[in-house]
XYZ file of C-alpha atoms in Angstrom:
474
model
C 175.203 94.979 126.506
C 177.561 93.048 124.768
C 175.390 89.318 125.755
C 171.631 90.048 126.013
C 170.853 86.280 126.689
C 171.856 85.922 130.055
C 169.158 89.189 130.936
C 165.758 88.963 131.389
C 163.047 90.941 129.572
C 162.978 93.329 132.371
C 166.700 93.768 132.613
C 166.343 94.266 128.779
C 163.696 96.205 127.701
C 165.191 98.705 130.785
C 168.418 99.178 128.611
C 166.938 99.033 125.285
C 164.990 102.127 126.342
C 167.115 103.875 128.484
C 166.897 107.784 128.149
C 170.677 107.437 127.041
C 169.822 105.952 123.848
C 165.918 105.923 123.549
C 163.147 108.833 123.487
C 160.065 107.956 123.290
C 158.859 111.150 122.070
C 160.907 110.645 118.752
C 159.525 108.829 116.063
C 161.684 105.767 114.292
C 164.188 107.477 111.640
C 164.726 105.981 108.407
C 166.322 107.212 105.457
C 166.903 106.283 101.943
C 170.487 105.819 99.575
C 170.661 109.764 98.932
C 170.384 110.360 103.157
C 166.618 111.410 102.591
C 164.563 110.883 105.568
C 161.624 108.765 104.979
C 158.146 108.229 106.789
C 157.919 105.274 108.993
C 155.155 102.480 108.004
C 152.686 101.403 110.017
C 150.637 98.141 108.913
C 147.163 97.957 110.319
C 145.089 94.746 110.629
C 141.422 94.889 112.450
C 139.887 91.320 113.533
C 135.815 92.068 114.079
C 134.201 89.410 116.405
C 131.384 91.401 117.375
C 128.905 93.923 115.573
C 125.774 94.803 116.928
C 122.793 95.784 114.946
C 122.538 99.465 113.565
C 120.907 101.673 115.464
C 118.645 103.426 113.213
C 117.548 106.435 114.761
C 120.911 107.624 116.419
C 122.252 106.464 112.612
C 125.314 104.173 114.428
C 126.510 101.191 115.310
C 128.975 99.364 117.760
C 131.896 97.201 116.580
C 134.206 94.741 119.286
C 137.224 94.559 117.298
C 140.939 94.127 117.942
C 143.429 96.281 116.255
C 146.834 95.466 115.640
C 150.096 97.688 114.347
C 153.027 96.714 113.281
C 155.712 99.083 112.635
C 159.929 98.468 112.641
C 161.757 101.123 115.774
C 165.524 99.602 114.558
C 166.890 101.273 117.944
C 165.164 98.203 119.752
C 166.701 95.645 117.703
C 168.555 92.880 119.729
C 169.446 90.334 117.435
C 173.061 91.681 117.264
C 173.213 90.854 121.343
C 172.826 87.166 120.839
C 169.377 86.934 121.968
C 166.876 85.568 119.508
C 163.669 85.045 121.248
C 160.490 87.860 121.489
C 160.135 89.837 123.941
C 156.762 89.783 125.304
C 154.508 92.289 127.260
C 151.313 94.688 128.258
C 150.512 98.027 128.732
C 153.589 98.162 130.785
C 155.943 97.620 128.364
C 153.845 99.586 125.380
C 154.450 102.686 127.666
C 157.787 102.354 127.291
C 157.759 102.553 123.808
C 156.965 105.020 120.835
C 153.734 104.357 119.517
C 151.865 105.943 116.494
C 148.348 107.942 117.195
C 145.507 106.238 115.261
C 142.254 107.059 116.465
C 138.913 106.308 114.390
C 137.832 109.043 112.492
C 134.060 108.124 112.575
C 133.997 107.082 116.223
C 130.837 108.361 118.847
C 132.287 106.967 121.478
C 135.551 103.950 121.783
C 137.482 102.649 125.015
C 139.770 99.874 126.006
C 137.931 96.375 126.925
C 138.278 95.307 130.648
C 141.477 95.921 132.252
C 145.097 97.652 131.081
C 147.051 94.609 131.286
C 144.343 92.707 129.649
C 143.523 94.137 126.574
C 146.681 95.741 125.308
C 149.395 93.071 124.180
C 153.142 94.134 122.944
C 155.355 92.086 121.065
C 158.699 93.353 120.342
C 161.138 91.012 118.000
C 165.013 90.813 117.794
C 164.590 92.727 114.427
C 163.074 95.685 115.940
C 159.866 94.891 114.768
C 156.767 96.233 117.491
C 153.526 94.883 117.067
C 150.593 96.776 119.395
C 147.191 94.654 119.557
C 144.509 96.359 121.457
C 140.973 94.966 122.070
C 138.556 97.543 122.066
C 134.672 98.643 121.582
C 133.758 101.416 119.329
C 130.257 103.446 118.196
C 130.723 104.521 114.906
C 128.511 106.933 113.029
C 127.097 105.227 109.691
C 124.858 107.131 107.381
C 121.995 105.314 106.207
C 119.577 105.438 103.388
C 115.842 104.562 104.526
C 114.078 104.970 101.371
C 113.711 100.908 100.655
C 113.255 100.550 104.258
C 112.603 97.491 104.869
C 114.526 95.923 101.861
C 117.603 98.397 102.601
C 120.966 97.617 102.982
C 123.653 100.408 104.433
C 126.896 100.568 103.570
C 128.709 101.564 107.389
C 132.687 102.534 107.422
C 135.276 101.954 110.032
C 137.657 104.983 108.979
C 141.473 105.161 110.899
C 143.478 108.203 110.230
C 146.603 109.264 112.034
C 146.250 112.251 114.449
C 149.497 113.741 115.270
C 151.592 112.703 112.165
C 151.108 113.819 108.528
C 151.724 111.822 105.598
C 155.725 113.355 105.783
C 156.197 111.422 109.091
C 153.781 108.656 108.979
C 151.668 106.345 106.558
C 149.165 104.093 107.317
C 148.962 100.831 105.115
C 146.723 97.599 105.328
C 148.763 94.341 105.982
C 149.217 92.697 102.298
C 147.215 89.413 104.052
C 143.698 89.625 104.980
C 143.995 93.178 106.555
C 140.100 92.404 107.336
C 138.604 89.462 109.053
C 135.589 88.448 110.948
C 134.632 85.549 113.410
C 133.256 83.018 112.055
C 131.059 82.767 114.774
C 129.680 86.627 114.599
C 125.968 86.283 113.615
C 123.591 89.550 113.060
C 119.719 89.325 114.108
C 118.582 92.309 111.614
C 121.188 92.221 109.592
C 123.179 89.560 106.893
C 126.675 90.842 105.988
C 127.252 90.732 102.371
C 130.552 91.846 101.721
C 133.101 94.052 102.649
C 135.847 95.894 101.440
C 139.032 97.953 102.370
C 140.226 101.253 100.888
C 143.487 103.793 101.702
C 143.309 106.954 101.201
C 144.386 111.200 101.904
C 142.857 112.946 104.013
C 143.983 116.723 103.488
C 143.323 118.879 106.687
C 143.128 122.695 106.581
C 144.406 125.062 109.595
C 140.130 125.963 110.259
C 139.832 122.089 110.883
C 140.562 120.650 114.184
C 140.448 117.394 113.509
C 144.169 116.262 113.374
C 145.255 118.805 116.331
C 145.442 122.006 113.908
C 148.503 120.711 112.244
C 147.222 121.616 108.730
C 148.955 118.953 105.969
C 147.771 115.609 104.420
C 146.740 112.912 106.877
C 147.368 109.042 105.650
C 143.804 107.302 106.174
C 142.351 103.480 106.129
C 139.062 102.802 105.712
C 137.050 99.226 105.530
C 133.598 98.883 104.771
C 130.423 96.060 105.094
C 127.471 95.931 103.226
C 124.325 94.892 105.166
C 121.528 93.847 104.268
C 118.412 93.624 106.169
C 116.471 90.763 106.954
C 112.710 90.576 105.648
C 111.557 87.883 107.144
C 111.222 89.556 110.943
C 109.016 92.549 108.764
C 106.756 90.271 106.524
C 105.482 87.757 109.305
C 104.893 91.357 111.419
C 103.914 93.912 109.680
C 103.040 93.056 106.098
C 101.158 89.855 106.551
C 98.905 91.577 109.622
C 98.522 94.210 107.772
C 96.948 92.404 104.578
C 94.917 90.971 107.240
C 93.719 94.151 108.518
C 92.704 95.354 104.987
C 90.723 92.148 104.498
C 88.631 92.659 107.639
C 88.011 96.013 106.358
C 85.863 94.286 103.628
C 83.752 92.476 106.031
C 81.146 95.799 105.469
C 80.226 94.503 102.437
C 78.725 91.535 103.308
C 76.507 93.619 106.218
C 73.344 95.649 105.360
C 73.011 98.749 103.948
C 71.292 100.310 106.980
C 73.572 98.215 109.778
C 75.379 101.515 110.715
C 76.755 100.513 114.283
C 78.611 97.450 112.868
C 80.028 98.656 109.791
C 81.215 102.475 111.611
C 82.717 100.521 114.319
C 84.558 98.147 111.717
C 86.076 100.317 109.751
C 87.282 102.598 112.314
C 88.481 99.967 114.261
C 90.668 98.395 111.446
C 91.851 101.886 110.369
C 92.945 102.469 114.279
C 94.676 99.096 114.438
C 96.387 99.370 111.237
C 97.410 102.784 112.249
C 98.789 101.230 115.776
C 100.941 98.541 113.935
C 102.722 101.250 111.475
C 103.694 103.202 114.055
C 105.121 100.445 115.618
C 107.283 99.866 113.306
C 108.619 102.634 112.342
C 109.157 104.375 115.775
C 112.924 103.359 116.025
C 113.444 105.483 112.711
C 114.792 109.008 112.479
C 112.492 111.318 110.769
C 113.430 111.778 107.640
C 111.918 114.035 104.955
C 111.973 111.732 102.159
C 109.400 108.830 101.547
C 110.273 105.579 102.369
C 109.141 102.194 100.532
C 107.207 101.390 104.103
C 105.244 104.650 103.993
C 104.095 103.701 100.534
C 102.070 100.453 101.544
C 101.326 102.407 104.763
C 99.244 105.111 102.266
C 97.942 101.673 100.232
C 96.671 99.868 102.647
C 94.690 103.075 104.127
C 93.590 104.312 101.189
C 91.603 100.780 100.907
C 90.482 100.885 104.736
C 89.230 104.409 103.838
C 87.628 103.228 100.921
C 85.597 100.920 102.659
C 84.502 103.776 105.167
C 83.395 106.398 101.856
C 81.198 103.152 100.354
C 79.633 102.567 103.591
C 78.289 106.166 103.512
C 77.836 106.404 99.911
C 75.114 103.370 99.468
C 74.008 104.061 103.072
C 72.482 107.657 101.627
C 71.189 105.608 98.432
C 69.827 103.541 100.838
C 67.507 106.300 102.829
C 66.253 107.478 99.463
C 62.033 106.830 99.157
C 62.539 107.689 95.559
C 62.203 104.470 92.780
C 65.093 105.525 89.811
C 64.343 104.476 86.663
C 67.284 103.044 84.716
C 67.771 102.642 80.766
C 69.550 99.138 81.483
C 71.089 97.776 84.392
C 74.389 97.950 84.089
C 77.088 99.957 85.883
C 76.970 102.997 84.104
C 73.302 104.107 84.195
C 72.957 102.809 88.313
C 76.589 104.874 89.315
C 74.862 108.152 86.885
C 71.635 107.505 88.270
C 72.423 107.558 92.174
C 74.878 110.606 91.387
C 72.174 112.572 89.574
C 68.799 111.206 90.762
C 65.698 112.084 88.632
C 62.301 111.557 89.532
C 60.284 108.866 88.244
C 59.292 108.472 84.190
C 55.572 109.063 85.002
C 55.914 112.196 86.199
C 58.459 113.735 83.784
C 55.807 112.075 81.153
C 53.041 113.978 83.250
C 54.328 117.062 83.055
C 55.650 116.839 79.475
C 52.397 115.916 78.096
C 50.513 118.493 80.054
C 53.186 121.377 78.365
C 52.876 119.979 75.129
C 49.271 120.408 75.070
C 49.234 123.787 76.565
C 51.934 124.756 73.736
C 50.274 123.105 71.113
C 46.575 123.588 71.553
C 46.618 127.017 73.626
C 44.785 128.225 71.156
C 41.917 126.207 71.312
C 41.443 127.572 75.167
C 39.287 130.544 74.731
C 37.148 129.454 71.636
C 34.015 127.210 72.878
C 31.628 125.735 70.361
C 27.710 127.233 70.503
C 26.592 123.255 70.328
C 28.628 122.615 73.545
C 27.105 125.977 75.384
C 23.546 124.518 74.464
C 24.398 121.151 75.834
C 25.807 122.235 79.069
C 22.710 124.197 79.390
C 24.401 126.424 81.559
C 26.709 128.429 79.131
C 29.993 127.526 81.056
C 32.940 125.477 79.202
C 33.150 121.937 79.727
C 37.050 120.865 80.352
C 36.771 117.647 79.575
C 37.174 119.258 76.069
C 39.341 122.012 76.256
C 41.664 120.260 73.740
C 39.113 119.478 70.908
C 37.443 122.103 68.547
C 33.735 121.478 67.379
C 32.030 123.434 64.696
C 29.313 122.479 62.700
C 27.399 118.596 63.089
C 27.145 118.605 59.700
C 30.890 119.575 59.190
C 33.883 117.232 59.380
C 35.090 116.816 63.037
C 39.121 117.897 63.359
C 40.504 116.302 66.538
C 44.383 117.360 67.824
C 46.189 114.610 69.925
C 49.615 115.086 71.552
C 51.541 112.059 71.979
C 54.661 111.711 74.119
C 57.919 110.860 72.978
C 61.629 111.741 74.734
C 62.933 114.292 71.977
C 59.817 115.218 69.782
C 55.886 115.498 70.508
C 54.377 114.093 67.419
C 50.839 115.522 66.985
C 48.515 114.355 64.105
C 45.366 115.474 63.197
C 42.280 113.001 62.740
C 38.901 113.083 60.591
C 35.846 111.832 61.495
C 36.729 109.106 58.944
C 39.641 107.992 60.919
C 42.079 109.562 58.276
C 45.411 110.553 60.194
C 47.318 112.910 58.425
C 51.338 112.905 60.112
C 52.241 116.201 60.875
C 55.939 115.246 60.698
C 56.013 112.126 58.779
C 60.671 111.996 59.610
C 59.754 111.463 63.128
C 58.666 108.396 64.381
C 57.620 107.701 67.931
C 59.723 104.666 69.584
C 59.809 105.239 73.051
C 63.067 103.245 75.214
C 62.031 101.142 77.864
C 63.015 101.919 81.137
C 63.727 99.743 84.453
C 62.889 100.402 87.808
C 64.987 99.865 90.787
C 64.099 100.652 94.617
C 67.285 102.540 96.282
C 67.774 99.039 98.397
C 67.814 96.973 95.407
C 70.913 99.864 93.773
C 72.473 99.862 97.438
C 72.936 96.067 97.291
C 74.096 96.013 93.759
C 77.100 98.122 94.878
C 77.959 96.255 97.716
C 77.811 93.319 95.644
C 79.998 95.158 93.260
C 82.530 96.254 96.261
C 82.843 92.517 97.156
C 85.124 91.556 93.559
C 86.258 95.380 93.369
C 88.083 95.837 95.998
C 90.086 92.437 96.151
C 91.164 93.299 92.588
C 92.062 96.827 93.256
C 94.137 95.122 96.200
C 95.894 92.553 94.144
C 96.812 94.984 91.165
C 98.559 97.705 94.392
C 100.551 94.537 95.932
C 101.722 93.393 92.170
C 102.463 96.917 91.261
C 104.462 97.683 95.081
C 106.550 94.299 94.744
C 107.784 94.960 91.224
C 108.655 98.710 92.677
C 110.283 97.488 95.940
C 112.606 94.714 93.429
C 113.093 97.157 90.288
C 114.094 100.146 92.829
């Protein structure tokens, strides 16, 4: 082959890898001053033009890529036959040649785009130099993190290792110039690409491992990987916005009466029911994971408030059914809460029945002992009651009277002359009775509901500050 210009690439490549002077079972030799034989390089470049979105609950996603290696095979140099041009080709001629076994180490599922001839290109140079460009689809596994779902972002690798040859035979580098690039046209829906990066590493494989054909040894590896970040925009016009929404109408009850029962039940479990609907909506292409995600926290919010509504129905809805007036010490928050937790009966008859024990304890006494002068007025002998708490003895003596008057810790009795002389009994104790209000269980059932209409809002605005800060501090 002493003129290689006159032959065409047929004629050429045919006698470049004749099984004279060619196997392409045996890897390119090189070796070093000493006579060492050294591992052959292979340069890898990968040019992404498509990504689909992640899909979240088989944790993977799909990548359109071509993949190009360059490597040096000196036995299929030319340049020394006066031929200067490339030699250009498909699968046709890259079966002709030896080629080195990548495969992706993270793959689900990869194969060749459209046709043989189409999607595999070979370029061979008058150097020796082979370059192998494949266009091809992959599904790669990605692990992903849900807890800030839906302000994650996932961090997915594309991980090449070689298969058949260990770092003794064979090492895998990145091209020194943009190993990694991306069409400029590639746009993601869920997703917004933030950066990426490229690593190369050693993978060390065992004998119990089948991952590199049971040749046990150190396995050269390249890795890339892209940081995405997921769009919020799609999740706050469709979930968190309705579900504010949803909450709000759940605060409708308040404005309704006490005693409207059909309208507020059906209200509140129909918001509760609808919020429940959208959640699940959302999160139905997720994987189940055991940990709790930033979603599942406003999910428990925003029901807890929707449930809240529900528990305030029934609570002034009971207060409402009460026949009972409740007597308050002031009107104020405090006392009306205590009061419908603890209901009392009315001040009159607690006074009632105070006064009528403090008069049996403090003039029992006087029961049994009946004055002669009453016995002759009656006429009849028998006690009149009108008087069982006053003594009489003599006209002539000095009439002693004992009153009980009502206070809420002590019973202050004093004891009066017929002169109108009181003598205090216990002259420390004075008798300043509070004054009380009185409120119908309507009256306290509005006041709540009046109450719910400010409370609630607040409570709402204090969980959204307090879940922002969390979702942007996390």
């Amino acid at each position: 082959m002493a003129d290689a210009g006159s032959l065409q690439q047929t004629q050429l490549i045919q006698r470049l890898t004749h099984v004279c002077r060619y196997d392409r079972l045996e890897r390119p030799f090189e070796y070093d001053s000493d006579g060492k034989r050294l591992p052959i390089v292979v340069k890898t470049r990968i040019y992404v033009y498509f990504l689909q979105n992640l899909n979240s609950d088989l944790l993977q996603f799909k990548m359109h890529a071509l993949l190009q290696l360059r490597f040096q095979d000196k036995r299929l140099a030319y340049k020394a036959f006066n031929r200067s041009d490339n030699i250009l080709g498909q699968k046709h001629l890259s079966e002709r040649l030896w080629l080195p076994h990548i495969f992706f180490a993270n793959e689900r599922e990869s194969s060749i785009l459209g046709t043989d001839e189409k999607d595999v290109l070979t370029s061979l140079s008058p150097e020796g130099n082979v370059i192998i460009s494949t266009r091809m689809q992959a599904s790669l596994y990605c692990w992903m993190n849900f807890q800030k779902f839906p302000f994650d972002q996932q961090f997915c690798s594309t991980v090449l290792e070689s298969w058949m040859y260990n770092t003794s035979d064979l090492i895998l580098e990145w091209e020194p110039h943009t190993p990694i690039s991306f069409d400029p046209e590639m746009r993601l829906t869920e997703y917004n690409m933030a950066q990426f990066w490229h690593n190369t590493t050693i993978v060390e494989s065992d004998g119990n491992n089948l991952r590199h054909g049971a040749f046990a040894g150190n396995y050269s590896s390249l890795s890339f990987t892209v940081n995405l970040k997921r769009e919020i925009g799609f999740y706050l016009l469709d979930y968190y916005l309705p579900s504010m929404m949803i909450v709000a109408i759940s605060w409708v009850s308040f404005w309704l009466q006490a005693d409207a029962s059909p309208p507020r039940i059906m209200l509140g479990t129909s918001t509760m029911l609808s919020f429940i609907t959208l959640s699940s909506s959302q999160s139905k292409n997720l994987p189940k994971v055991s940990y709790i995600k930033v979603s599942e926290v406003w999910f428990l919010g925003c029901t807890f408030f929707i449930f809240g509504s529900l528990v305030e129905f029934a609570f002034v809805n009971t207060i409402w059914r009460r026949k009972e007036n409740i007597e308050l010490k002031k009107v104020n928050s405090k006392y009306i809460i205590k009061s419908t937790l603890t209901p009392r009966p009315a001040r009159r008859q607690i006074g009632g029945s105070l006064s009528n024990e403090s008069r049996a304890r403090s003039c029992s006494s006087l029961d049994n002992i009946v004055s002669s002068t009453e016995s002759v007025r009656n006429g009849n002998g028998t006690v009149n009651q009108g008087f069982n708490n006053y003594l009489t003895v003599h006209p002539n003596l000095p009439i002693i009277r004992t009153e009980c008057a009502e206070a809420d810790t002590v019973s202050i009795c004093s004891a009066r002359t017929n002169n109108d002389h009181i003598v205090d009994v216990d002259k420390d104790k004075k008798d300043t009775p509070p004054t009380f209000t009185t409120m119908t269980p309507q009256e306290i059932a509005m006041w709540i509901d009046r109450r719910s209409r400010f409370l609630f809002p607040a409570m709402f605005l204090a969980f959204n500050a307090l879940y922002w800060t969390f979702v942007y501090v996390l």
